[in-house]
mmCIF file of C-alpha atoms (C1' of nucleotides) and ligand atoms in Angstrom:
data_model
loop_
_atom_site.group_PDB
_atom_site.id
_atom_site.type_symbol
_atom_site.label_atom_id
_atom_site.label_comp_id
_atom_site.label_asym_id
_atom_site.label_seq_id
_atom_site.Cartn_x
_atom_site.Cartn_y
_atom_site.Cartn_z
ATOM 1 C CA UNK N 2 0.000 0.000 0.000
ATOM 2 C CA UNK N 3 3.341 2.432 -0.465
ATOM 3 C CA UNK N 4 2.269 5.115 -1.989
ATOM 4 C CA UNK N 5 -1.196 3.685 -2.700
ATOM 5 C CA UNK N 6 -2.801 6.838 -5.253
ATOM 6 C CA UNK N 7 -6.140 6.759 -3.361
ATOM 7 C CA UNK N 8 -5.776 5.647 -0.029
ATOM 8 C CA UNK N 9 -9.472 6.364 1.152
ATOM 9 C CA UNK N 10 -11.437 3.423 0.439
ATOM 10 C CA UNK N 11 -8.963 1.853 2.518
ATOM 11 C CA UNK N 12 -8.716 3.985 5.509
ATOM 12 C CA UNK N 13 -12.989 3.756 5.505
ATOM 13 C CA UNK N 14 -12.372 -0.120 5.598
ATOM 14 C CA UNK N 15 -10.036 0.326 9.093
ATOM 15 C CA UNK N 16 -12.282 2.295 10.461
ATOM 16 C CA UNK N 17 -15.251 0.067 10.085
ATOM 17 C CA UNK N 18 -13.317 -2.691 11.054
ATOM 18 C CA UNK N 19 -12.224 -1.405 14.372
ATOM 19 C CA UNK N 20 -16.058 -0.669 14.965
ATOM 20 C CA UNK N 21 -16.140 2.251 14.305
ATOM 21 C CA UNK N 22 -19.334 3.936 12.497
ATOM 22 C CA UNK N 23 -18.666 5.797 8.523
ATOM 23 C CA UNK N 24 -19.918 9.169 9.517
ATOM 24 C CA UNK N 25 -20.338 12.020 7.001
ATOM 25 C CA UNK N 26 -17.842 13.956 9.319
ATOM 26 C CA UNK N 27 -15.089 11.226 9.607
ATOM 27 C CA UNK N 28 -15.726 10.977 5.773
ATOM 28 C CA UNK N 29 -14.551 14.551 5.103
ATOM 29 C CA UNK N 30 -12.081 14.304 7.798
ATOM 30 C CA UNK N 31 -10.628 11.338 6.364
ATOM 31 C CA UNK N 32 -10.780 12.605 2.311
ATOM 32 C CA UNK N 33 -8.326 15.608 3.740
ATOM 33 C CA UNK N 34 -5.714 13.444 5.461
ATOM 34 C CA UNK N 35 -5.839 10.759 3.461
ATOM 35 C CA UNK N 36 -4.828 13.198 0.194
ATOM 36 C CA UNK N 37 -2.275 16.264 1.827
ATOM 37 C CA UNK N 38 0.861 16.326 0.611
ATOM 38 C CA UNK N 39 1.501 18.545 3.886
ATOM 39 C CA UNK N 40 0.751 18.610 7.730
ATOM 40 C CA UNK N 41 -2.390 19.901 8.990
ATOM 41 C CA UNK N 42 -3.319 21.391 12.129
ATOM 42 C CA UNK N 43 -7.013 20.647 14.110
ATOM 43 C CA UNK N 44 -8.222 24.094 12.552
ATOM 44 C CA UNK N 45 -7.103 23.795 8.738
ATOM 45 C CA UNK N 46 -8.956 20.482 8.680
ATOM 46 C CA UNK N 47 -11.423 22.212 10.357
ATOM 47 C CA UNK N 48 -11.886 24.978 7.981
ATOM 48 C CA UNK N 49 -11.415 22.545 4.519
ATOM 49 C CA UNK N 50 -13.737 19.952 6.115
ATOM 50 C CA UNK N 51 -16.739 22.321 6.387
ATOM 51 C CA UNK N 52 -16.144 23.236 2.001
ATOM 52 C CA UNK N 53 -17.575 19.577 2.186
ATOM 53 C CA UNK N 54 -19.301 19.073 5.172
ATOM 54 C CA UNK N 55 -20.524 22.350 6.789
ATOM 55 C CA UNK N 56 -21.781 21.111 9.503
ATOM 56 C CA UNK N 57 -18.820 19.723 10.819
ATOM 57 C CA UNK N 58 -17.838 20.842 14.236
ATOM 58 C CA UNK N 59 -14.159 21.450 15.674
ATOM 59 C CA UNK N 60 -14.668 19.048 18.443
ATOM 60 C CA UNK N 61 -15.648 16.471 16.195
ATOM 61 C CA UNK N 62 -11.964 17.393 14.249
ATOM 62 C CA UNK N 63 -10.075 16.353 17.232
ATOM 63 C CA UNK N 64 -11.710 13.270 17.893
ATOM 64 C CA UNK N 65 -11.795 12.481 14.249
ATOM 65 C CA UNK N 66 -7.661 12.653 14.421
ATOM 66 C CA UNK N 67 -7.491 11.414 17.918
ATOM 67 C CA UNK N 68 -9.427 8.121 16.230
ATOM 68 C CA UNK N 69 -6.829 8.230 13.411
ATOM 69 C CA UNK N 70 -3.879 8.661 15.253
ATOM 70 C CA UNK N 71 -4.948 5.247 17.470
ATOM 71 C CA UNK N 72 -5.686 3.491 14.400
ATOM 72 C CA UNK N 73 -2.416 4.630 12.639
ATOM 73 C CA UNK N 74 -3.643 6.153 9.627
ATOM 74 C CA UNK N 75 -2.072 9.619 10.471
ATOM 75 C CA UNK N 76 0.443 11.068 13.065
ATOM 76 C CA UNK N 77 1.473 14.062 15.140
ATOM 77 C CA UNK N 78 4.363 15.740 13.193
ATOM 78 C CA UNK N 79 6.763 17.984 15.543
ATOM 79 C CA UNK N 80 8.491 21.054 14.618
ATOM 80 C CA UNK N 81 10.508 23.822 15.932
ATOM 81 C CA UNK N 82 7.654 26.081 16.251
ATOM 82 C CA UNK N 83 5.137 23.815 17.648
ATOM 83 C CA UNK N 84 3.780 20.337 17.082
ATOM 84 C CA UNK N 85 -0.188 20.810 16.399
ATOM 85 C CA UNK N 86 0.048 19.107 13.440
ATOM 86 C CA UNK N 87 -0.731 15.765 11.567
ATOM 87 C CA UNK N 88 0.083 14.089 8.747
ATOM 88 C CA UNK N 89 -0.677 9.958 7.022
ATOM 89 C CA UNK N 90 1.632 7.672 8.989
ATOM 90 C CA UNK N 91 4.454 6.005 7.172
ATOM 91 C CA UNK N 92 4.336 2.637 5.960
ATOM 92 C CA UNK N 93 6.383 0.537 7.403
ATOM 93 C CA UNK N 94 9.636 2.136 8.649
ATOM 94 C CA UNK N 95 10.055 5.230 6.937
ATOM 95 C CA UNK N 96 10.830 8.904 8.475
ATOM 96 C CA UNK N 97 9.573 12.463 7.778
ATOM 97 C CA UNK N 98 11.174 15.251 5.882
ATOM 98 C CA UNK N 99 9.687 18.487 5.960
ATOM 99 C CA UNK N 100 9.391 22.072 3.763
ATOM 100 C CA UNK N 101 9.906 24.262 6.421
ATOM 101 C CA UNK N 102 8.695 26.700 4.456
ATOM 102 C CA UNK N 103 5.728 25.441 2.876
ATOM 103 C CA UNK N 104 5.122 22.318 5.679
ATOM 104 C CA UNK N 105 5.119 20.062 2.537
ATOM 105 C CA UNK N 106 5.983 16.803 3.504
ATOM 106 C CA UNK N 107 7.141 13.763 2.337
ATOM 107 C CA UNK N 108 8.250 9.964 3.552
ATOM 108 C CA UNK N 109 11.814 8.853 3.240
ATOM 109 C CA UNK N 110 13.220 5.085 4.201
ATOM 110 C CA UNK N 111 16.754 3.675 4.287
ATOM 111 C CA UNK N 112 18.068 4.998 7.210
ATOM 112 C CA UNK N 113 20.623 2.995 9.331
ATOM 113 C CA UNK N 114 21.251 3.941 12.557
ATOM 114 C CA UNK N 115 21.633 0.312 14.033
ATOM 115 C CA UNK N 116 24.802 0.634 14.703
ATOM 116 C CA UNK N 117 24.725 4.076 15.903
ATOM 117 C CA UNK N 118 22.103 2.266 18.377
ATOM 118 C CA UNK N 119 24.563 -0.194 19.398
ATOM 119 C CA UNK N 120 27.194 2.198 19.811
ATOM 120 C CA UNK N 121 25.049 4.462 22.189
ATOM 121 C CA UNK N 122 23.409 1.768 24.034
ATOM 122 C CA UNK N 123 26.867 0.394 25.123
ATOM 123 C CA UNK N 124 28.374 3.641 26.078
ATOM 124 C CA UNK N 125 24.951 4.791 28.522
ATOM 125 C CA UNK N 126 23.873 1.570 29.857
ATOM 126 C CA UNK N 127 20.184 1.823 28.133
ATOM 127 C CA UNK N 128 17.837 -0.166 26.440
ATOM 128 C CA UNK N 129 17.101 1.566 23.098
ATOM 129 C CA UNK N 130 13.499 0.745 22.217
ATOM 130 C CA UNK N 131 12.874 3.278 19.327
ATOM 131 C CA UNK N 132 14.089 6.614 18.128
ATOM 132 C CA UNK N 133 12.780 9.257 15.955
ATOM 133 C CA UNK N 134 14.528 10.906 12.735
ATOM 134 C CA UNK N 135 13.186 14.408 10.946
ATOM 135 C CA UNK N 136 14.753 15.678 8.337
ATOM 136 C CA UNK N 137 14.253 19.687 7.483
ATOM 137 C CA UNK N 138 14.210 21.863 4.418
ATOM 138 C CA UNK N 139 12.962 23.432 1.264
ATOM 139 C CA UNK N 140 10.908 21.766 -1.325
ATOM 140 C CA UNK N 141 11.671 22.262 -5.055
ATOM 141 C CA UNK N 142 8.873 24.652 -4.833
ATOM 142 C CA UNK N 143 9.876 27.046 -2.400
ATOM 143 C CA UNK N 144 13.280 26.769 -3.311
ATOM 144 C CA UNK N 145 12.041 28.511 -6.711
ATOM 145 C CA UNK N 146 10.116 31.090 -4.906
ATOM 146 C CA UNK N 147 13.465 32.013 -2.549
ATOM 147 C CA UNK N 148 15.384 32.879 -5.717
ATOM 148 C CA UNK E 23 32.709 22.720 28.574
ATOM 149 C CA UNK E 24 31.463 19.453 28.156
ATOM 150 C CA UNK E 25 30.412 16.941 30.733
ATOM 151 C CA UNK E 26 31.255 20.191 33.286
ATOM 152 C CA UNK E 27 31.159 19.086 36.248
ATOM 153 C CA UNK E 28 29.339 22.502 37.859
ATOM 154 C CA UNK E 29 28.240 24.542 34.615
ATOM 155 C CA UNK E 30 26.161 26.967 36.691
ATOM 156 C CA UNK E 31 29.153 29.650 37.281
ATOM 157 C CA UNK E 32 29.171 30.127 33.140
ATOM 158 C CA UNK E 33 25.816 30.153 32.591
ATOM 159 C CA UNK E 34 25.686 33.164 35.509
ATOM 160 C CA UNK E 35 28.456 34.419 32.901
ATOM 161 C CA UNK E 36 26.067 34.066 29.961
ATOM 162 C CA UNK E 37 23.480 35.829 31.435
ATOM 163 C CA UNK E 38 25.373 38.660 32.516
ATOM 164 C CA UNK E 39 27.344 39.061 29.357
ATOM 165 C CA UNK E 40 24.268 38.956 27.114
ATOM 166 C CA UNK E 41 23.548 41.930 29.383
ATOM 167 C CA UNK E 42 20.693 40.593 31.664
ATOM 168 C CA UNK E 43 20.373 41.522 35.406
ATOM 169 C CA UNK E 44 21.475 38.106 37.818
ATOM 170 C CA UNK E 45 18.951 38.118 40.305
ATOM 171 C CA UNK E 46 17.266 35.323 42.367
ATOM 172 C CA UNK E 47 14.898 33.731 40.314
ATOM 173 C CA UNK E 48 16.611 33.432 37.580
ATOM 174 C CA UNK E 49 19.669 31.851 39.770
ATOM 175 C CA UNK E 50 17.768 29.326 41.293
ATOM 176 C CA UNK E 51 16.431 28.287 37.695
ATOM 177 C CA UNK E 52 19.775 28.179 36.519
ATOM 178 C CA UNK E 53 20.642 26.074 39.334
ATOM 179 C CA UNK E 54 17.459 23.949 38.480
ATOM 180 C CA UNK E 55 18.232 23.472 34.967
ATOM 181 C CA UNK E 56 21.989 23.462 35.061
ATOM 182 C CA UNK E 57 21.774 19.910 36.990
ATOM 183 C CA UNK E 58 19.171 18.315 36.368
ATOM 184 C CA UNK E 59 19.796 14.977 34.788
ATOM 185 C CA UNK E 60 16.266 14.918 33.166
ATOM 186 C CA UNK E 61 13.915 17.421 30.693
ATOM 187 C CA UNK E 62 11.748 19.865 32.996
ATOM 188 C CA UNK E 63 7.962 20.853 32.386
ATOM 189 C CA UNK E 64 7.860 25.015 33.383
ATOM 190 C CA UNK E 65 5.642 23.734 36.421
ATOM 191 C CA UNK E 66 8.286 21.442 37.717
ATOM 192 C CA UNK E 67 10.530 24.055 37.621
ATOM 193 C CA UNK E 68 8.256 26.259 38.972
ATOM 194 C CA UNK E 69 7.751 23.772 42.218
ATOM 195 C CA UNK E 70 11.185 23.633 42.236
ATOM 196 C CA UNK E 71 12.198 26.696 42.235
ATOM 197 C CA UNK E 72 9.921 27.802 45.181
ATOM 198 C CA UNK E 73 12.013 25.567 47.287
ATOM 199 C CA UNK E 74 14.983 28.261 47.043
ATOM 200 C CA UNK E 75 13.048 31.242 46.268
ATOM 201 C CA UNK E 76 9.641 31.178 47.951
ATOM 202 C CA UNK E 77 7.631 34.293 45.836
ATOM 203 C CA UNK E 78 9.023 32.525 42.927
ATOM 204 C CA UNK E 79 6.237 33.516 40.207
ATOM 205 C CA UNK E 80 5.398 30.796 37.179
ATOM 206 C CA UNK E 81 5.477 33.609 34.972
ATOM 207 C CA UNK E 82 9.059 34.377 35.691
ATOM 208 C CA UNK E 83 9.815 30.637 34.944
ATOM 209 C CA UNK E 84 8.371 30.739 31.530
ATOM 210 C CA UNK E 85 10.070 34.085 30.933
ATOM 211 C CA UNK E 86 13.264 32.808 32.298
ATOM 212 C CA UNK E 87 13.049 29.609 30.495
ATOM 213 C CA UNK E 88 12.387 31.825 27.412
ATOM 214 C CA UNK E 89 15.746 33.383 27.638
ATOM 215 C CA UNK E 90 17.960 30.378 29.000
ATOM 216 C CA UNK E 91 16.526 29.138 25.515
ATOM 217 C CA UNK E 92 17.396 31.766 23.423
ATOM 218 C CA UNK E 93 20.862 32.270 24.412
ATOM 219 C CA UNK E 94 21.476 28.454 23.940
ATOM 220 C CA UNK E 95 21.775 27.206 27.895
ATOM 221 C CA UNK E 96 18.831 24.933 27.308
ATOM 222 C CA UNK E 97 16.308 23.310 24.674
ATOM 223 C CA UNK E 98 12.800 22.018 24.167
ATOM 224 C CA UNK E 99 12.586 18.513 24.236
ATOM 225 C CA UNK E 100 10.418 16.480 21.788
ATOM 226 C CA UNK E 101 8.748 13.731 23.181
ATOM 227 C CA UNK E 102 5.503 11.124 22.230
ATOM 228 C CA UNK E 103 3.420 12.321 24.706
ATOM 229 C CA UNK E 104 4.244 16.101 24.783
ATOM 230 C CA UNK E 105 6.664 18.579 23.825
ATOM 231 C CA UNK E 106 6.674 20.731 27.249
ATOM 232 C CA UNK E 107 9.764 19.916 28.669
ATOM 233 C CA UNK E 108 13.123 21.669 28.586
ATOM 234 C CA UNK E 109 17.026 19.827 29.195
ATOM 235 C CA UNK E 110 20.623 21.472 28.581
ATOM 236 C CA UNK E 111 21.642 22.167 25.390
ATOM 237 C CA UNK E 112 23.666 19.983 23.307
ATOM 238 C CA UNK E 113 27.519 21.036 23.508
ATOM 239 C CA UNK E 114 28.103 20.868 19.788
ATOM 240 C CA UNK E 115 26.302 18.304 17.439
ATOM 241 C CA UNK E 116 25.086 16.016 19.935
ATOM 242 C CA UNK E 117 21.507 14.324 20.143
ATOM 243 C CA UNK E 118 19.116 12.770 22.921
ATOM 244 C CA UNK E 119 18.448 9.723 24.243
ATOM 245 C CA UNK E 120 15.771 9.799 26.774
ATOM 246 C CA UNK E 121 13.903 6.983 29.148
ATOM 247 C CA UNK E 122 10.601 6.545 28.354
ATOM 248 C CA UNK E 123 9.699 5.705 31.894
ATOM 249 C CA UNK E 124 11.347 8.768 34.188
ATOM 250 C CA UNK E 125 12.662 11.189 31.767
ATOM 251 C CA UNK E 126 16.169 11.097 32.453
ATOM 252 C CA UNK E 127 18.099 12.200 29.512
ATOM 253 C CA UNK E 128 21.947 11.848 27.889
ATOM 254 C CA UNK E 129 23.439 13.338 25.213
ATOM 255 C CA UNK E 130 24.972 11.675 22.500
ATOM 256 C CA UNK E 131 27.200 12.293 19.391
ATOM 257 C CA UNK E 132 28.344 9.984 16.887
ATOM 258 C CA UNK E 133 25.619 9.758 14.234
ATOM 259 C CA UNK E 134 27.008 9.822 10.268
ATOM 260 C CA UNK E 135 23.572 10.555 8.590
ATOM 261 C CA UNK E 136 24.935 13.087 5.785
ATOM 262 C CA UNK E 137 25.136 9.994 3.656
ATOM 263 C CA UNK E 138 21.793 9.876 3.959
ATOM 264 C CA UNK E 139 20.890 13.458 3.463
ATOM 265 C CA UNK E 140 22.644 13.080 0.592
ATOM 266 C CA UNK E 141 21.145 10.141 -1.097
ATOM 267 C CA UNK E 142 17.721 11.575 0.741
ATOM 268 C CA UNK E 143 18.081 15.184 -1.431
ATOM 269 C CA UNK E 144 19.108 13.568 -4.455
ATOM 270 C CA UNK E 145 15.707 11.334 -4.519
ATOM 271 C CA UNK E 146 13.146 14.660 -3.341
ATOM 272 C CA UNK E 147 15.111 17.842 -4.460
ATOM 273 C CA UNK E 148 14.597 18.971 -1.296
ATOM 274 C CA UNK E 149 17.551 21.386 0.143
ATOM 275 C CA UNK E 150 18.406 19.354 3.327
ATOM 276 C CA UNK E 151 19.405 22.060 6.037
ATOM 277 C CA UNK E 152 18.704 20.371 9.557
ATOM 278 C CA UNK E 153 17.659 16.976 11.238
ATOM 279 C CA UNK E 154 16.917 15.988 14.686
ATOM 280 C CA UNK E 155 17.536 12.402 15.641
ATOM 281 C CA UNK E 156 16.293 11.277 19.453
ATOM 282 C CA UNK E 157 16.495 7.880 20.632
ATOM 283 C CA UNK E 158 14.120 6.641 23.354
ATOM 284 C CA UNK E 159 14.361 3.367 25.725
ATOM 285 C CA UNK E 160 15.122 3.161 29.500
ATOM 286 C CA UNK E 161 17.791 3.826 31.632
ATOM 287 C CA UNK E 162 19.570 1.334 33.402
ATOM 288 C CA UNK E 163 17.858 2.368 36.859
ATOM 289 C CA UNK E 164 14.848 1.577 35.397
ATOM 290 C CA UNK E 165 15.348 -1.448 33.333
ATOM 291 C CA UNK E 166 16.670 -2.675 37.332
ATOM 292 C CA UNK E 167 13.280 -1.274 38.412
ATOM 293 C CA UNK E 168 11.037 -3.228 35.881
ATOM 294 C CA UNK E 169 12.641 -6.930 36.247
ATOM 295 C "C1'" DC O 20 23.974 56.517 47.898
ATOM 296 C "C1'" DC O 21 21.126 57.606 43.797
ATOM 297 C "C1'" DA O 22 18.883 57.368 39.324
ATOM 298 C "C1'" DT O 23 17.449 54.419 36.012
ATOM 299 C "C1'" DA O 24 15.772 50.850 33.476
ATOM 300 C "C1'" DA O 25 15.238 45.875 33.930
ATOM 301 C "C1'" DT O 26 12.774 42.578 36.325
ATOM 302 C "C1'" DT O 27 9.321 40.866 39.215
ATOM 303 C "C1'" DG O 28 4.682 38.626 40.707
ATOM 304 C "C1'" DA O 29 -0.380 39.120 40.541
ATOM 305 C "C1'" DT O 30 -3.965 39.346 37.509
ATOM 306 C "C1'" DA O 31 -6.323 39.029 33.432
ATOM 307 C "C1'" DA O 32 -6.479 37.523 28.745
ATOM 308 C "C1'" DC O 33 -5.525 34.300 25.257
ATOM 309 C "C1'" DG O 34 -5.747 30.246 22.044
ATOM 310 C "C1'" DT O 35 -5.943 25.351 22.066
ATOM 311 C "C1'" DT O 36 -7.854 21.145 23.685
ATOM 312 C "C1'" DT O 37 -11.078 18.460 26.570
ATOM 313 C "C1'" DT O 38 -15.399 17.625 28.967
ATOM 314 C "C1'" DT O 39 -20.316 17.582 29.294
ATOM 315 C "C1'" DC O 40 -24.781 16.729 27.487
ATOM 316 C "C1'" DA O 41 -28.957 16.505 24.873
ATOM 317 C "C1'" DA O 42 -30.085 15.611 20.031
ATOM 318 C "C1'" DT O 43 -29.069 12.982 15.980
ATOM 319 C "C1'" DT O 44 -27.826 9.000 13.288
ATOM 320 C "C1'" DA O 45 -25.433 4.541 11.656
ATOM 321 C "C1'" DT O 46 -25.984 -0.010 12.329
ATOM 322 C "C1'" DA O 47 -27.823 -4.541 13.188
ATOM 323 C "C1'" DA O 48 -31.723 -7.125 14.561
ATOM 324 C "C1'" DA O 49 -36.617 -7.909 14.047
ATOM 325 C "C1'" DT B 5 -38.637 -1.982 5.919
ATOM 326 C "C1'" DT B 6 -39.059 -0.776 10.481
ATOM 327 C "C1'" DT B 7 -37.267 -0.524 15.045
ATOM 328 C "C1'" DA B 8 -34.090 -0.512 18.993
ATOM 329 C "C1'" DT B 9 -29.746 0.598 20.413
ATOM 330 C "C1'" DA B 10 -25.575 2.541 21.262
ATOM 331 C "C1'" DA B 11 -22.261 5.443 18.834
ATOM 332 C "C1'" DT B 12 -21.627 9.895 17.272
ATOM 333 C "C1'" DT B 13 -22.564 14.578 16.771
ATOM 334 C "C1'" DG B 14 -22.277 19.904 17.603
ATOM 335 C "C1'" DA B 15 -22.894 23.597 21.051
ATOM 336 C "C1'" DA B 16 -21.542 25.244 25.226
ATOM 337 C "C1'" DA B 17 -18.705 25.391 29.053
ATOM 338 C "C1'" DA B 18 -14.574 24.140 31.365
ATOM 339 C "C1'" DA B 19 -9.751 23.231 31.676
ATOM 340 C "C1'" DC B 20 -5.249 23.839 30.261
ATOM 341 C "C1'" DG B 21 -0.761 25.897 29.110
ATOM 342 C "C1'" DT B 22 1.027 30.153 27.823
ATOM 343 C "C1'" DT B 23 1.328 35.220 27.112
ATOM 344 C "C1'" DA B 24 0.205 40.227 27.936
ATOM 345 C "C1'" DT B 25 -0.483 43.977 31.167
ATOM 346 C "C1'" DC B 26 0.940 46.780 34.910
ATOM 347 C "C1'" DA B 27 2.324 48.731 39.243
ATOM 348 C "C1'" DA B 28 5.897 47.581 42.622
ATOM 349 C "C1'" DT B 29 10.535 46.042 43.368
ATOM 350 C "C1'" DT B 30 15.424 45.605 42.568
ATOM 351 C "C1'" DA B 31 20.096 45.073 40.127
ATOM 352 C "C1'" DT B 32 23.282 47.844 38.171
ATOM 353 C "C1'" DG B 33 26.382 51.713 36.893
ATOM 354 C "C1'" DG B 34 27.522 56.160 38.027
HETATM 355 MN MN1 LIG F 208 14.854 4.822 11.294
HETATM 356 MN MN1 LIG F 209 23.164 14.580 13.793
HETATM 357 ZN ZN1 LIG F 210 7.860 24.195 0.461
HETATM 358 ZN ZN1 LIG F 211 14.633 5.914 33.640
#
DNA sequence: CCATAATTGATAACGTTTTTCAATTATAAA
DNA sequence: TTTATAATTGAAAAACGTTATCAATTATGG
């Protein structure tokens, strides 16, 4: 499912199967994470939710992500100025690099930092159990802009 | 100044060379943050802190925090389950490895990733300018504490 | 010691997130 | 198709972490 080019129908499926009901709010909800190419806070979804669905209410934006972020369709992105925001989860083991400019993101893999790991656990004593690597910069995009 | 075993007496220096006052709240959350071996929520601090300086306000910590920040003494820490928490700054290009069970912290240095930021900016166009890496697990007292 | 501007703590304000609750609705059983 | 049920919803209020305001205090240099 790397890079699947329409994730929804899939995401609706995990959500059903965990029991959980397909709501026109978790509908819109899910049709903006599933298809961002860049981290969203609670209120952006917020706002582009209600172009479909304008009902939709802010509360029901955070437990919509709250629900996503459990099932591990999407996941809190941190930055240096705050970390409000979400974005899909990777598949499989992959890490995040970022458009600071922009906040486009986009999933890298092949990383390998094992035996960094081994290295560090030796020389402190702990138990490594996971770590997390974020890469920052400018897109293509905004590097044309900057010029 | 690595690994110094009593750092407080330059960041006092820091402070007064940036051209800030040295009074007592911000010395006792130098001394707070100076030694403590694990990342520090402003309210910790703030209980802390009214051990050696009883009016102690939590508004001073924040501010205080603020500045130890921007001139470099300290840094946020990142962490799953919030990003409130402040630690000494690296010396250098160093990283952190934290325990996930009582928040102690250690730097590290050592990692070789520009092999990957290379191969990484070759396959998105991005411009690479910054990563953070942070390892979690637990520390050896607590690894003896969960047998 | 004095003059001055930086710093302080109390208070109020702020924006984000969570809780509460009655009304609505998706779902499965009849 | 209808009905019963519990899940889900949005509005309102509360809670939370953080920042702004301001008069009183205090560190500092002269
Ligand atoms: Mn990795
Ligand atoms: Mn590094
Ligand atoms: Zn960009
Ligand atoms: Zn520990």
């Amino acid at each position: 499912m790397p890079n699947d080019p329409n994730p929804i129908p899939g995401w609706l499926e995990c959500i059903a199967r965990s029991g959980y009901r397909l709501t026109a709010p978790r509908r819109a909800i899910v049709d903006i994470m599933a298809s961002s190419d860049r981290a969203l806070e609670p209120l952006q979804v917020y706002d582009l939710g209600r172009q479909s669905c304008p009902g939709l209410g802010l509360v029901t934006v955070y437990r919509t992500l709250e629900k996503l972020e459990e099932l591990g369709l999407i996941q809190r992105v941190h930055q240096p100025n705050g970390c409000h925001t979400y974005w899909r989860a990777a598949c499989g083991h992959e890490h995040l690099l970022f458009c600071t400019a922009c906040g486009r993101a986009v999933h890298f893999s092949g990383d390998n930092i094992t035996p960094l790991i081994e290295k560090v656990s030796n020389q402190t004593h702990f138990t490594i159990q996971d770590h997390w690597l974020q890469l920052f910069g400018l897109c293509p995009q905004c590097q044309q802009n900057n010029l």
